mmCIF file of C-alpha atoms in Angstrom:
data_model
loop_
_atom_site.group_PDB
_atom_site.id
_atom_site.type_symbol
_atom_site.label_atom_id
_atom_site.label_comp_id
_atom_site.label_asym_id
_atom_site.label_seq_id
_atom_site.Cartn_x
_atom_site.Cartn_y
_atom_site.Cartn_z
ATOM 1 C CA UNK H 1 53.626 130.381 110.675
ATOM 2 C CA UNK H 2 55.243 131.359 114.040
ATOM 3 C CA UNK H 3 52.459 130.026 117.213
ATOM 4 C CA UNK H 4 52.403 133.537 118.597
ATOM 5 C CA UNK H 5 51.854 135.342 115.124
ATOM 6 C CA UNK H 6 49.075 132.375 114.826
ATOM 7 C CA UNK H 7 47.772 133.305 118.113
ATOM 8 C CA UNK H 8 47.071 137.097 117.237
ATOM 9 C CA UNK H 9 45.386 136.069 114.449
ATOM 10 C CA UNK H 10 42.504 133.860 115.803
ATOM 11 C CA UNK H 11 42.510 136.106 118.627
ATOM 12 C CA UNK H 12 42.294 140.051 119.703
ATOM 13 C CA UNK H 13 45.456 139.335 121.686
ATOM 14 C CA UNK H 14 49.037 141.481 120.959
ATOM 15 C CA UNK H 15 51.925 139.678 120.345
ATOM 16 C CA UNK H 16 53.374 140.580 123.479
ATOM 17 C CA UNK H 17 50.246 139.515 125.238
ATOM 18 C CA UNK H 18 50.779 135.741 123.134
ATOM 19 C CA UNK H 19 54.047 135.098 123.741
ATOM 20 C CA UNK H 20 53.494 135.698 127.652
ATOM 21 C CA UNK H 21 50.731 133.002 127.479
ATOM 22 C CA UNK H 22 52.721 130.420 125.443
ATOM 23 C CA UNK H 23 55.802 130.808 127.495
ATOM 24 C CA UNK H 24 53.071 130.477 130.399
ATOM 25 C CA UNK H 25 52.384 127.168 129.065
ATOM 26 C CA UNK H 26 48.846 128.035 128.175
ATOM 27 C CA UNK H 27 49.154 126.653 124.223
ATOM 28 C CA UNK H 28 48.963 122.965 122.876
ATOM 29 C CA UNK H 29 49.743 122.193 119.497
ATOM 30 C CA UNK H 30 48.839 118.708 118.593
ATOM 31 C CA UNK H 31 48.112 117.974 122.191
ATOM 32 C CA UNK H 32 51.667 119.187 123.729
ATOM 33 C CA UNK H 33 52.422 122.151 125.554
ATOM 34 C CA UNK H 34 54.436 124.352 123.554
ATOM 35 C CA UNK H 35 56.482 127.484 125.117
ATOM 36 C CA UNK H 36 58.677 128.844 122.344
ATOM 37 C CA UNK H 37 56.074 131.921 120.562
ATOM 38 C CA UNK H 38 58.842 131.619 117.677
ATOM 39 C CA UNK H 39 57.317 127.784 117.485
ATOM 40 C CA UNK H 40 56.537 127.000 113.405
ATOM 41 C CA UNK H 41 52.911 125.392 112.626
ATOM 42 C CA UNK H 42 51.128 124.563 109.676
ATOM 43 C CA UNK H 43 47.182 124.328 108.507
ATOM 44 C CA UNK H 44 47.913 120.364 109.477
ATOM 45 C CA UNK H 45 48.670 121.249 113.434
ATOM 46 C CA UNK H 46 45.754 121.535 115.597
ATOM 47 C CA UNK H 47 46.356 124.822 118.170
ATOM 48 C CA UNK H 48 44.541 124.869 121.352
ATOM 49 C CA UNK H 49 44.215 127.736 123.736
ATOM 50 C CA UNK H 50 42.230 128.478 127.194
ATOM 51 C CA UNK H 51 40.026 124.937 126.162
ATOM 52 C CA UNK H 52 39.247 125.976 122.492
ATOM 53 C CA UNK H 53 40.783 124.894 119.347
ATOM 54 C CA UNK H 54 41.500 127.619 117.110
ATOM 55 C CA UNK H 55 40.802 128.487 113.476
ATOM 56 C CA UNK H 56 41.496 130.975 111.579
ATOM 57 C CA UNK H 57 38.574 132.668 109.800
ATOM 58 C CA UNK H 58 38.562 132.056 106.466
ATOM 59 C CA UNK H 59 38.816 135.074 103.725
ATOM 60 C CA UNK H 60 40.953 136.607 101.510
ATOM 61 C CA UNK H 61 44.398 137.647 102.011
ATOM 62 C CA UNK H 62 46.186 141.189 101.034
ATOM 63 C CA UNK H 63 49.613 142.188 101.606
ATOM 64 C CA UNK H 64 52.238 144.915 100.765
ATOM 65 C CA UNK H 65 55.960 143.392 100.637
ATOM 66 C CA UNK H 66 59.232 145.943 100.461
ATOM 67 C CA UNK H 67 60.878 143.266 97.867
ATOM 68 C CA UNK H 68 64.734 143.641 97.632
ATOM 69 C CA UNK H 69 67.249 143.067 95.162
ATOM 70 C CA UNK H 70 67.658 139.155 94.494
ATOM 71 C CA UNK H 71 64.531 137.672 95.088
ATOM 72 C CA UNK H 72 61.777 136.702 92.176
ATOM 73 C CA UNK H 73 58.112 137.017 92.053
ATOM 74 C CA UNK H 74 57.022 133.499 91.796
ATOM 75 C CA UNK H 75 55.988 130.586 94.108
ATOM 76 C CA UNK H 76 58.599 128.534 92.889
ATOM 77 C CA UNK H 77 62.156 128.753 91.243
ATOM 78 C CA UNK H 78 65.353 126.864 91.177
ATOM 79 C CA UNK H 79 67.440 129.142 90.885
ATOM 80 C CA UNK H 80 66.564 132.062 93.405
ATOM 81 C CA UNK H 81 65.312 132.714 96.649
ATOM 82 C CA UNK H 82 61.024 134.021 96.083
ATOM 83 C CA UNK H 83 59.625 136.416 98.048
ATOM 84 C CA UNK H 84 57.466 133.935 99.487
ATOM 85 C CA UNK H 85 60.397 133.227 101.348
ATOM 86 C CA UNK H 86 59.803 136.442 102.900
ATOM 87 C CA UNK H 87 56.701 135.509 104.278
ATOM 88 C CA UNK H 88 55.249 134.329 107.533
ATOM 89 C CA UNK H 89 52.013 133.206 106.574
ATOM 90 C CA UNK H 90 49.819 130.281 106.466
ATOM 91 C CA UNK H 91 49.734 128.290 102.797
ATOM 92 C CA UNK H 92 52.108 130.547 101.125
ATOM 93 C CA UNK H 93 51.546 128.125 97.451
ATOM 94 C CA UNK H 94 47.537 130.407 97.854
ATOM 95 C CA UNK H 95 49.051 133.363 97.708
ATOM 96 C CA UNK H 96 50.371 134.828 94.324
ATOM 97 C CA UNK H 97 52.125 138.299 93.255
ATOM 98 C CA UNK H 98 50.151 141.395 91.751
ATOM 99 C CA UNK H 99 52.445 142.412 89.040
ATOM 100 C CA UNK H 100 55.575 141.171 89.088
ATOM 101 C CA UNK H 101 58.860 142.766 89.287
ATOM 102 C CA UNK H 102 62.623 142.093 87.510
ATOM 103 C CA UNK H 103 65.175 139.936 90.189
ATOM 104 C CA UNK H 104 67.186 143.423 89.965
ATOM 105 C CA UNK H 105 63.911 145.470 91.274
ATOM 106 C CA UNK H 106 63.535 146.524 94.215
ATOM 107 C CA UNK H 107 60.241 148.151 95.947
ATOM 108 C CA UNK H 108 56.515 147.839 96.415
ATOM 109 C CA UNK H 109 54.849 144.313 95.795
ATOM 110 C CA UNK H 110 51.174 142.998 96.376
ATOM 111 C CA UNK H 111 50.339 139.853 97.126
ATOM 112 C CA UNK H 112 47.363 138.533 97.307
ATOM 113 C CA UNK H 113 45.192 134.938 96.682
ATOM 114 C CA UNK H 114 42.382 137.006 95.526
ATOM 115 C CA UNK H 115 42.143 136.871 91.954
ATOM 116 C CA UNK H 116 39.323 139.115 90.713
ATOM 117 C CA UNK H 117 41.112 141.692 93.166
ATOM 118 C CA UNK H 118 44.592 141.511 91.414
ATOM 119 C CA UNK H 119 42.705 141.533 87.684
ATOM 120 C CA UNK H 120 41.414 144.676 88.614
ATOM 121 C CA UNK H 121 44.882 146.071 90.167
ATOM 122 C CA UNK H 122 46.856 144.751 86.360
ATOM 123 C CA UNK H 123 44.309 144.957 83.553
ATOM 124 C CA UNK H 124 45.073 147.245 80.755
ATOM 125 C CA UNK H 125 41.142 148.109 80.772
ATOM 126 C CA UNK H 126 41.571 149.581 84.357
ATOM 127 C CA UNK H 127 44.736 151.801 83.672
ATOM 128 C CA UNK H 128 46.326 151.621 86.890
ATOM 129 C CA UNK H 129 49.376 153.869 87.261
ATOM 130 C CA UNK H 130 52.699 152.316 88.183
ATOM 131 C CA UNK H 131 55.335 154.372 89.228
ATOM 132 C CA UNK H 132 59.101 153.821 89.563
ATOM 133 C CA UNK H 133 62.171 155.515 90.424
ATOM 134 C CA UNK H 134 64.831 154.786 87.776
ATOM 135 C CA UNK H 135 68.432 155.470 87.829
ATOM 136 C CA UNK H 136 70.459 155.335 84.699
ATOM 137 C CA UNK H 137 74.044 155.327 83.259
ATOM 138 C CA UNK H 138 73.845 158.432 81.166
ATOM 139 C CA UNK H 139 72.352 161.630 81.062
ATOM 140 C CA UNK H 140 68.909 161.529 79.904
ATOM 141 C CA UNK H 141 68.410 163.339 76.922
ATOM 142 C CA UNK H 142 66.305 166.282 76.731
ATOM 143 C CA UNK H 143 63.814 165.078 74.559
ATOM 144 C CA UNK H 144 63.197 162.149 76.721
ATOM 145 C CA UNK H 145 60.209 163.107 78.653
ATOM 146 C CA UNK H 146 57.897 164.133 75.154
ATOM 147 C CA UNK H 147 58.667 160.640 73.917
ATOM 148 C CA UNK H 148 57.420 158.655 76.603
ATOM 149 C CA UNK H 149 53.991 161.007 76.608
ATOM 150 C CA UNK H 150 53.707 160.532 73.230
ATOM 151 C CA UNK H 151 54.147 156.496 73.507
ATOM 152 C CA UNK H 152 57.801 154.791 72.564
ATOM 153 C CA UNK H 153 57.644 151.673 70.136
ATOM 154 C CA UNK H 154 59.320 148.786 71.404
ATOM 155 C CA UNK H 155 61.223 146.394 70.163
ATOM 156 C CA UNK H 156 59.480 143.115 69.183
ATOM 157 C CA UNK H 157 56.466 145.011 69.471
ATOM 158 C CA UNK H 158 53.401 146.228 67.249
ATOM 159 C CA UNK H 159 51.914 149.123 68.674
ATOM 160 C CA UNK H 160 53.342 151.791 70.774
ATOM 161 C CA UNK H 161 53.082 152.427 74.614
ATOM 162 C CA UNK H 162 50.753 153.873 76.071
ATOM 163 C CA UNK H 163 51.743 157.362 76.943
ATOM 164 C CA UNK H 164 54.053 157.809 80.159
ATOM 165 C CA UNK H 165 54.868 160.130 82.473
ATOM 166 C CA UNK H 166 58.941 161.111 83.263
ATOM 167 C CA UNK H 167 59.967 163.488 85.901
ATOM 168 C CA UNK H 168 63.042 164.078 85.530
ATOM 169 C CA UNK H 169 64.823 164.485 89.013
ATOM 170 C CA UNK H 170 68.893 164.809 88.605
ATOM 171 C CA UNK H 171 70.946 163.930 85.392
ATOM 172 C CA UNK H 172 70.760 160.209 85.246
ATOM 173 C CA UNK H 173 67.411 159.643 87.599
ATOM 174 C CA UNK H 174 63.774 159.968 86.728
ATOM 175 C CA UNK H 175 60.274 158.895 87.936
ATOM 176 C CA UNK H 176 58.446 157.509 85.622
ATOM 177 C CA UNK H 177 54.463 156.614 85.785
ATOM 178 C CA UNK H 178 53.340 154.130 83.337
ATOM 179 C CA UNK H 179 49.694 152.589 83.391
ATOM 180 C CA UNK H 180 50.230 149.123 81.977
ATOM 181 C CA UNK H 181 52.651 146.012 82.459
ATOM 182 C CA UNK H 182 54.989 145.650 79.454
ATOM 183 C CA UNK H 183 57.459 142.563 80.072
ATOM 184 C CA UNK H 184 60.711 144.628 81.175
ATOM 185 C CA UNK H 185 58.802 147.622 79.988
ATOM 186 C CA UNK H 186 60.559 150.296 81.949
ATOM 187 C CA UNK H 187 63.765 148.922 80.841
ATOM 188 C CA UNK H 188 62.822 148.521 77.361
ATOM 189 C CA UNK H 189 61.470 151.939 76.868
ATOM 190 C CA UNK H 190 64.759 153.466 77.720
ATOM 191 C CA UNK H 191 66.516 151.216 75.565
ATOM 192 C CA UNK H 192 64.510 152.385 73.014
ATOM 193 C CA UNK H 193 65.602 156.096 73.417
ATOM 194 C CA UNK H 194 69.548 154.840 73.531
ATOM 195 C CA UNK H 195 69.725 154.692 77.305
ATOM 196 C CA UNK H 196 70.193 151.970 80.180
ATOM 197 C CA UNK H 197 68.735 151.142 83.673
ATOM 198 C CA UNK H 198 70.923 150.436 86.439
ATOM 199 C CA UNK H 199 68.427 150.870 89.417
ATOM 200 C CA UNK H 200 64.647 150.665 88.966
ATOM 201 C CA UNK H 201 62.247 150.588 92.168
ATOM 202 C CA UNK H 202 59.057 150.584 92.316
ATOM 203 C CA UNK H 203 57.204 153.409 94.623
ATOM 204 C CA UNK H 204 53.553 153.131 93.938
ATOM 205 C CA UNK H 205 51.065 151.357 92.212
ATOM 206 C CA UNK H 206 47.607 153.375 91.727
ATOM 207 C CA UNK H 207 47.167 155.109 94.960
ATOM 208 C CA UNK H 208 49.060 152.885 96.905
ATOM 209 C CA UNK H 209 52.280 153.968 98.134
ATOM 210 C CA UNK H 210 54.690 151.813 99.532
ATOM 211 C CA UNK H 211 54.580 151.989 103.323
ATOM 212 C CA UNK H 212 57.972 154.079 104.181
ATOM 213 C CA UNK H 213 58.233 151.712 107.904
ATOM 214 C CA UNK H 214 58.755 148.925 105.602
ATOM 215 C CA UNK H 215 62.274 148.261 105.490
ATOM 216 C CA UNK H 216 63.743 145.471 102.603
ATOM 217 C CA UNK H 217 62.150 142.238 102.806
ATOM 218 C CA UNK H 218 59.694 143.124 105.594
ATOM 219 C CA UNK H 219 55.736 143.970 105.064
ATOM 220 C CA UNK H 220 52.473 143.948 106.067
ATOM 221 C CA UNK H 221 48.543 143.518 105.779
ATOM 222 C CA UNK H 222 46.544 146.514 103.540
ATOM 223 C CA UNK H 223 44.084 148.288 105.136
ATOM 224 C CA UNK H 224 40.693 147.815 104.155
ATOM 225 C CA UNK H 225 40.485 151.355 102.653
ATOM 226 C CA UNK H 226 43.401 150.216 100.735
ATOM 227 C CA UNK H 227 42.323 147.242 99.717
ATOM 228 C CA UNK H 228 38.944 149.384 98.238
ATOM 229 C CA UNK H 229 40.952 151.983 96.854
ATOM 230 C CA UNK H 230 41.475 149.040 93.826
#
């Protein structure tokens, strides 16, 4: 975590304000007088400001992440970049993802290291809507829509969906609402009706919309009426 962004945290101060004081010389990690804000600490360093060691006060931790193309939803992988990565937070290996989406997916991610909080958020039992913009490589057939609300059968599956919601918005792009979490379930229920995916983003996730200042890659902290709202 950056000292400044560490700063605001254990403190009502802006970042603004913390960098001024840091650069000031008024912050010792470990002892030393540090004067770079963009300075990187971890749980191990001991911060001291104005006389006072400072802590952060323990709790739990909610976030909404714009997650671009290219980056996966898990702490670890050897292959690709995680959106961890994207993170400037304290013990990112806490902190896991509230429903996951594909590499190719783009959109709105939780993260969280609460783990009654993200049950609630992705348990069938709750029904929370998902919702996704999709883009496709052909037209999407008329019948489409009637399918989905009635349920689509899956491949490699026993029962059917539950029933979904299309809005159809141009020839080959859709919004689609679905209230559970089906591995590659948006793409497989297209498949299922003979067509393919070639953009999928997510845009909500019960009443949660993602934050439109987000750009890719960047996020933020939920409210606390947000955090309720699940």
């Amino acid at each position: 975590m950056r000292l400044d962004k560490f700063l605001c945290d254990c403190s009502d101060l802006t970042r603004t304000m913390a960098g001024k004081l840091i650069r000031q010389g008024e912050v010792l990690v470990d002892g030393v007088v540090i004067k770079q804000p963009a300075f990187h600490i971890n749980e191990q360093n001991e911060v001291e400001f104005d006389g006072v060691v400072l802590t952060l006060t323990p709790g739990h931790r909610y976030f909404m992440l714009h997650k671009p193309q290219g980056y996966v939803c898990s702490n670890d992988d050897p292959d690709h970049p995680t959106v961890f990565f994207l993170l400037d937070e304290p013990s990112p290996a806490k902190l896991h993802v509230v429903g996951r989406l594909d590499l190719d997916t783009t959109g709105l991610v939780l993260i969280t290291d609460d783990g009654q909080w993200s049950h609630r958020v992705t348990s069938p039992r709750h029904e929370c809507a998902k919702t996704y913009h999709v883009w496709l490589a052909d037209p999407i057939a008329p019948e489409t829509a009637e399918l989905f609300a009635e349920g689509i059968l899956l491949r490699s599956e026993r029962d059917k969906t539950r029933p979904a919601k299309l809005e159809v918005l141009g020839e080959c792009e859709a919004r689609l609402t679905i209230h559970e979490g089906k591995y590659h379930q948006v793409k497989r229920m297209f498949a299922a009706v003979g067509n393919k995916v070639i953009g999928l983003h997510r845009e909500q996730v019960g009443d949660l919309v993602l934050d439109e200042a987000l750009a890719p890659g960047e996020y933020r902290e939920l409210t606390a009426e947000e955090i309720a709202a699940f």
